[in-house]
Coordinates of C-alpha atoms and ligand atoms in Angstrom, one line a residue:
M1 CA 34.2 42.4 -4.7
T2 CA 31.4 44.8 -4.4
N3 CA 29.5 46.6 -7.1
I4 CA 30.0 44.1 -9.8
N5 CA 27.5 44.4 -12.6
R6 CA 28.4 42.9 -15.7
G7 CA 25.9 44.6 -18.0
Y8 CA 27.5 46.8 -20.6
D9 CA 26.7 50.3 -19.9
L10 CA 29.1 53.3 -20.5
T11 CA 26.8 55.9 -19.2
P12 CA 28.4 58.3 -16.7
D13 CA 28.8 57.2 -13.1
Q14 CA 27.6 60.0 -10.7
S15 CA 28.7 58.3 -7.4
N16 CA 30.6 60.6 -5.0
P17 CA 33.9 61.4 -6.8
P18 CA 36.4 62.4 -3.9
E19 CA 37.7 65.9 -3.4
F20 CA 41.4 66.1 -3.9
N21 CA 42.5 68.4 -1.3
H22 CA 46.2 67.8 -1.4
S23 CA 47.8 69.4 -4.4
K24 CA 50.5 67.0 -5.6
P25 CA 51.0 63.2 -5.1
K26 CA 54.1 62.4 -3.0
T27 CA 54.0 58.7 -3.0
V28 CA 53.5 56.4 -6.1
S29 CA 53.4 52.7 -6.5
F30 CA 53.3 50.2 -9.5
L31 CA 51.7 46.8 -9.4
G32 CA 52.6 44.3 -12.0
L33 CA 56.1 44.4 -13.3
G34 CA 55.5 42.3 -16.5
A35 CA 56.9 43.2 -20.0
M36 CA 55.1 46.6 -19.8
G37 CA 55.1 47.6 -16.1
Y38 CA 58.7 46.8 -15.3
L39 CA 59.8 49.4 -17.9
M40 CA 57.0 51.9 -17.1
A41 CA 57.8 51.9 -13.4
K42 CA 61.4 52.9 -13.8
H43 CA 60.3 56.4 -15.1
L44 CA 58.7 57.3 -11.8
V45 CA 62.1 57.2 -10.0
D46 CA 63.3 60.5 -8.6
K47 CA 60.1 62.3 -9.5
F48 CA 58.3 61.5 -6.2
E49 CA 59.4 61.1 -2.6
T50 CA 58.7 57.4 -2.5
V51 CA 58.2 55.0 -5.4
M52 CA 57.1 51.6 -4.4
V53 CA 56.8 48.4 -6.6
W54 CA 54.9 45.1 -6.1
N55 CA 54.8 42.1 -8.3
R56 CA 53.1 38.6 -7.7
S57 CA 56.4 36.9 -8.2
F58 CA 58.3 39.1 -5.6
E59 CA 61.7 38.5 -7.0
K60 CA 60.9 40.8 -10.0
A61 CA 60.1 43.6 -7.5
Q62 CA 63.3 42.9 -5.8
A63 CA 65.2 42.9 -9.1
H64 CA 63.5 46.2 -10.1
A65 CA 64.5 47.8 -6.8
E66 CA 68.0 46.7 -7.2
E67 CA 68.3 48.0 -10.8
F68 CA 66.2 51.3 -10.5
G69 CA 66.3 52.2 -6.8
T70 CA 62.6 51.7 -6.2
L71 CA 61.3 50.2 -3.0
A72 CA 60.0 46.6 -3.3
V73 CA 57.0 46.2 -0.9
C74 CA 54.1 43.9 -0.1
L75 CA 50.7 44.6 -1.8
E76 CA 49.3 46.1 1.4
Q77 CA 52.0 48.7 1.7
A78 CA 52.1 49.5 -2.0
V79 CA 48.3 50.4 -2.2
M80 CA 48.8 53.1 0.6
A81 CA 50.4 55.4 -2.1
D82 CA 48.8 58.6 -3.3
V83 CA 48.8 57.3 -6.9
I84 CA 48.7 53.5 -7.5
F85 CA 49.4 52.2 -11.0
S86 CA 48.6 48.6 -12.1
C87 CA 49.5 47.0 -15.5
L88 CA 48.0 43.4 -15.3
P89 CA 46.9 40.9 -18.0
T90 CA 43.1 41.3 -17.7
S91 CA 40.3 43.1 -15.9
D92 CA 39.4 40.1 -13.9
I93 CA 42.9 40.0 -12.4
V94 CA 42.6 43.8 -11.6
D95 CA 39.3 43.1 -9.8
Q96 CA 41.1 40.3 -7.7
V97 CA 44.0 42.6 -6.8
I98 CA 41.6 45.5 -5.9
E99 CA 39.5 43.1 -3.7
Q100 CA 42.7 42.3 -1.7
A101 CA 44.0 45.9 -1.7
L102 CA 40.6 47.5 -0.5
P103 CA 41.1 47.5 3.3
H104 CA 44.6 49.1 2.9
L105 CA 43.9 52.1 0.7
T106 CA 44.3 55.7 1.8
A107 CA 41.5 58.1 1.3
N108 CA 41.7 60.4 -1.7
S109 CA 44.1 58.3 -3.6
V110 CA 43.8 57.5 -7.3
W111 CA 44.2 54.1 -8.8
V112 CA 45.4 54.2 -12.5
D113 CA 44.9 51.0 -14.3
C114 CA 47.1 50.7 -17.4
T115 CA 45.8 47.2 -18.1
S116 CA 44.0 46.8 -21.5
G117 CA 40.7 46.1 -19.8
V118 CA 36.9 45.6 -20.1
P119 CA 35.0 49.0 -20.1
Q120 CA 32.2 47.9 -17.8
Q121 CA 34.7 46.6 -15.3
A122 CA 36.3 50.1 -15.2
K123 CA 32.9 51.4 -14.0
D124 CA 32.7 48.7 -11.5
C125 CA 36.3 49.5 -10.2
Q126 CA 35.4 53.2 -10.0
A127 CA 32.3 52.6 -7.9
T128 CA 34.3 50.2 -5.6
L129 CA 37.2 52.7 -5.2
R130 CA 34.7 55.6 -4.6
S131 CA 33.0 53.6 -1.9
V132 CA 36.3 53.9 0.2
G133 CA 36.9 57.6 -0.7
C134 CA 39.4 57.0 -3.6
D135 CA 39.0 57.1 -7.4
F136 CA 39.8 54.9 -10.4
L137 CA 41.0 55.8 -13.9
D138 CA 41.2 53.3 -16.7
A139 CA 44.4 54.4 -18.6
P140 CA 45.6 51.7 -21.0
V141 CA 48.7 52.3 -23.1
S142 CA 50.0 52.0 -26.5
G143 CA 53.6 52.0 -27.8
Q144 CA 54.7 48.5 -27.1
T145 CA 57.5 47.6 -24.9
S146 CA 59.9 50.0 -26.8
G147 CA 57.6 52.9 -25.9
A148 CA 57.5 51.7 -22.3
D149 CA 61.3 51.7 -22.3
S150 CA 61.7 55.3 -23.7
G151 CA 58.8 56.8 -21.8
T152 CA 56.9 57.6 -24.8
L153 CA 53.6 55.8 -24.4
T154 CA 50.2 57.1 -25.5
A155 CA 47.7 56.8 -22.6
M156 CA 44.0 57.0 -23.3
V157 CA 42.2 57.9 -20.0
G158 CA 38.7 57.3 -18.9
G159 CA 37.3 58.6 -15.6
S160 CA 37.0 61.9 -13.9
A161 CA 38.9 65.0 -15.1
T162 CA 39.7 65.9 -11.5
A163 CA 41.3 62.5 -10.7
L164 CA 43.2 62.7 -14.0
A165 CA 44.5 66.2 -13.2
Y166 CA 45.8 64.8 -9.7
A167 CA 47.4 61.7 -11.3
K168 CA 48.8 63.3 -14.6
P169 CA 52.2 64.4 -13.3
A170 CA 52.7 60.7 -12.6
I171 CA 51.4 59.4 -15.8
D172 CA 53.4 61.9 -17.7
C173 CA 56.5 60.2 -16.4
F174 CA 56.1 57.2 -19.0
A175 CA 53.6 58.8 -21.5
G176 CA 54.4 61.1 -24.3
L177 CA 50.8 61.7 -24.9
V178 CA 47.9 61.5 -22.4
V179 CA 44.3 62.0 -23.7
H180 CA 41.2 62.1 -21.6
V181 CA 38.7 60.3 -23.9
G182 CA 35.7 60.2 -21.6
E183 CA 33.9 58.7 -18.7
S184 CA 35.0 55.6 -16.8
G185 CA 35.6 52.9 -19.4
A186 CA 36.2 55.0 -22.4
G187 CA 40.0 54.5 -22.2
Y188 CA 39.6 50.7 -22.3
A189 CA 37.1 51.1 -25.2
V190 CA 39.6 53.2 -27.3
K191 CA 42.4 50.7 -26.6
A192 CA 40.3 47.6 -27.7
V193 CA 39.4 49.2 -30.9
N194 CA 43.0 50.5 -31.4
N195 CA 44.5 47.0 -31.1
T196 CA 41.8 45.5 -33.3
L197 CA 42.6 48.1 -36.1
F198 CA 46.3 47.0 -35.6
A199 CA 45.3 43.4 -35.9
I200 CA 43.4 44.1 -39.1
N201 CA 46.3 45.9 -40.6
A202 CA 48.7 43.2 -39.7
W203 CA 46.5 40.4 -41.0
A204 CA 45.8 42.4 -44.3
A205 CA 49.5 43.1 -44.7
A206 CA 50.3 39.4 -44.4
E207 CA 47.7 38.5 -47.0
G208 CA 49.1 41.3 -49.4
L209 CA 52.7 40.3 -49.1
S210 CA 51.7 36.6 -49.6
V211 CA 49.9 37.4 -52.9
L212 CA 53.1 39.4 -54.0
K213 CA 55.4 36.6 -53.1
A214 CA 53.2 34.2 -55.2
H215 CA 53.9 36.5 -58.1
G216 CA 57.6 36.5 -57.5
V217 CA 57.9 39.7 -55.5
N218 CA 60.1 39.6 -52.3
P219 CA 58.3 40.8 -49.3
S220 CA 61.1 43.4 -48.3
D221 CA 61.0 44.9 -51.8
A222 CA 57.3 45.1 -51.6
L223 CA 57.5 46.8 -48.1
D224 CA 60.1 49.3 -49.4
C225 CA 57.3 50.6 -51.9
I226 CA 54.2 50.2 -49.5
N227 CA 56.0 52.1 -46.8
K228 CA 56.4 55.1 -49.0
A229 CA 52.8 54.6 -50.5
S230 CA 49.3 54.7 -49.3
G231 CA 49.1 51.0 -48.1
Q232 CA 51.4 51.8 -45.2
S233 CA 50.4 51.1 -41.5
F234 CA 52.3 50.5 -38.3
A235 CA 52.1 46.7 -39.3
T236 CA 53.8 47.3 -42.6
L237 CA 56.4 49.8 -41.2
A238 CA 57.2 47.6 -38.1
T239 CA 55.5 44.4 -37.4
L240 CA 56.0 42.7 -40.7
P241 CA 59.6 43.8 -41.4
D242 CA 60.9 43.6 -37.8
R243 CA 59.2 40.4 -36.6
V244 CA 57.7 38.3 -39.6
V245 CA 59.9 38.7 -42.8
N246 CA 63.2 38.4 -40.7
R247 CA 61.7 35.4 -38.9
A248 CA 62.4 36.9 -35.5
F249 CA 59.0 36.8 -33.8
P250 CA 60.4 38.3 -30.5
K251 CA 58.0 37.9 -27.7
T252 CA 57.0 41.4 -26.4
F253 CA 53.1 41.2 -26.8
T254 CA 51.6 37.9 -26.5
I255 CA 49.0 36.8 -29.1
D256 CA 46.5 35.8 -26.3
L257 CA 46.5 39.3 -25.0
M258 CA 45.7 40.5 -28.6
A259 CA 43.0 38.0 -28.8
K260 CA 41.5 39.4 -25.5
D261 CA 41.6 42.9 -26.9
C262 CA 39.8 42.1 -30.1
A263 CA 37.2 40.2 -28.0
I264 CA 36.6 43.3 -25.9
A265 CA 36.0 45.2 -29.2
I266 CA 33.7 42.8 -30.5
D267 CA 31.6 42.9 -27.2
L268 CA 31.4 46.7 -27.6
Q269 CA 30.0 46.3 -31.0
T270 CA 27.4 43.8 -30.0
Q271 CA 26.2 46.1 -27.2
K272 CA 25.3 48.8 -29.6
L273 CA 24.3 46.6 -32.4
V274 CA 27.0 48.3 -34.8
P275 CA 27.7 46.0 -37.7
T276 CA 31.4 45.4 -37.9
P277 CA 32.0 42.6 -40.3
V278 CA 35.8 43.2 -40.8
M279 CA 36.5 43.6 -37.2
A280 CA 34.5 40.5 -36.4
Q281 CA 36.2 38.4 -39.0
V282 CA 39.7 39.4 -37.9
A283 CA 39.0 39.1 -34.2
S284 CA 38.0 35.5 -34.8
L285 CA 41.1 34.8 -37.0
V286 CA 43.3 36.1 -34.2
R287 CA 41.4 33.9 -31.7
A288 CA 42.0 31.0 -33.9
A289 CA 45.7 31.7 -34.3
S290 CA 46.1 32.3 -30.6
N291 CA 44.6 28.9 -29.8
Q292 CA 47.5 27.3 -31.6
Y293 CA 49.8 28.5 -28.6
H294 CA 49.9 28.2 -24.9
P295 CA 48.8 31.5 -23.2
G296 CA 51.8 33.7 -22.8
S297 CA 54.1 31.6 -25.0
A298 CA 53.9 33.4 -28.5
D299 CA 54.3 36.8 -29.6
F300 CA 51.3 38.5 -31.6
S301 CA 53.3 38.3 -34.8
E302 CA 53.1 34.6 -34.9
F303 CA 49.5 35.1 -36.3
A304 CA 51.6 35.1 -39.5
K305 CA 52.7 31.4 -39.1
Y306 CA 49.0 30.4 -38.7
Y307 CA 48.1 32.3 -41.9
E308 CA 51.2 30.8 -43.7
K309 CA 49.6 27.3 -42.9
M310 CA 46.4 28.5 -44.6
S311 CA 48.2 30.0 -47.7
G312 CA 51.0 27.6 -48.1
I313 CA 53.4 30.6 -48.5
T314 CA 56.1 31.7 -46.2
I315 CA 56.5 35.5 -45.7
R316 CA 60.2 35.8 -46.1
D317 CA 62.5 36.9 -48.7
D318 CA 63.9 34.3 -51.3
H319 CA 66.9 36.2 -52.4
Ligands
NDP1 P1 52.9 40.2 -19.0 O1 52.4 38.9 -19.2 O2 54.4 40.5 -19.5 O3 52.9 40.7 -17.4 C1 51.8 40.4 -16.6 C2 52.1 40.9 -15.2 O4 50.9 40.6 -14.4 C3 53.2 40.3 -14.4 O5 53.7 41.2 -13.5 C4 52.5 39.1 -13.7 O6 53.1 38.8 -12.6 C5 51.2 39.8 -13.4 N1 50.1 38.8 -13.1 C6 49.6 37.9 -13.9 N2 48.7 37.1 -13.2 C7 48.5 37.8 -12.2 C8 47.7 37.5 -11.0 N3 46.8 36.4 -11.1 N4 47.8 38.2 -9.9 C9 48.7 39.3 -9.8 N5 49.4 39.5 -10.8 C10 49.5 38.8 -12.0 O7 52.0 41.3 -19.6 P2 52.2 42.7 -20.3 O8 53.2 43.5 -19.4 O9 52.6 42.4 -21.8 O10 50.8 43.3 -20.5 C11 50.1 43.8 -19.4 C12 48.9 44.6 -19.8 O11 49.3 45.6 -20.8 C13 47.8 43.7 -20.7 O12 46.6 44.1 -20.5 C14 48.4 44.0 -22.1 O13 47.3 43.7 -23.0 C15 48.7 45.4 -22.1 N6 49.7 45.9 -23.1 C16 50.7 45.1 -23.4 C17 51.6 45.7 -24.4 C18 52.9 44.9 -24.9 O14 53.5 45.3 -25.7 N7 53.3 43.9 -24.1 C19 51.5 47.0 -25.1 C20 50.4 47.8 -24.6 C21 49.5 47.2 -23.6 P3 54.2 37.5 -12.6 O15 55.6 38.2 -12.9 O16 54.3 36.9 -11.2 O17 53.9 36.6 -13.5

């Protein structure tokens, strides 16, 4: 792939942003129908003249077409759309797919990547897409698979305001909130820090509930109080009660993806010499927990089982 530069630099890219002389996208496509993409893509149906889907394992694209009325197509055809979405595990995989897609893109299209990716790689992708008259937005999302299902995700977008204005009617189909957070890479950066904050809260909640259990307090009773008090967080409101205390650990966001997000945040702090002892500690603990599982096999909430081995206390109710 051209224009690859792995130095971390979030200064604005001034290279030839395309002019969007057509007012509204008519064709859209979605690449990557995983836990998130499968649900996000369904919200595009009936909002555009053509909605195409592509997935590496093509059966998933065919299943999507059957279930929602999208058009399952090959990659070469999918990337001819006016707005192309992708939601893939990592930026390296996005790079590979863009490299394959590049000769088939239509000028003035916008590639909107909803992967939780690496900020510098967004700038590289933007330069590559601009070299063929298109543009690239990093637009990672938050809200879990439930938010993807209900079309209420939060999208944090980096890149040109003009490209975002063009693509926004399509992003709005699956997002309840779309925020332009800055230049190319800024969306990925916000997402990495957001997920690291989530990991910190979840890890801290597991510690707090274990201390209380050691003192004879049931985790559910403690959560009833904490969730109406100042110690609450998304982790205490949802992750701990709905995944850990009830021992369900449903696999919707795998722990290796969380470890990747924390590592991206740590690279960002290293680049600017910002001391972040808490983020670094929890990123390392999440990596250690992730290493206990095969990639893709365990939900993020299974970090608690790793911590339970350290503490010797199981975070569930006794009565
Ligand atoms: P999944 O693992 O469920 O899906 C991954 C998708 O990428 C599948 O469609 C898979 O295709 C495809 N894929 C994997 N490797 C390749 C490859 N080498 N070439 C082409 N396609 C490939 O991931 P999620 O949907 O959970 O996550 C996607 C992104 O969204 C990640 O960056 C994640 O961090 C982020 N995210 C996830 C959330 C969640 O709750 N799950 C929430 C918010 C963001 P195939 O079907 O063939 O395997």
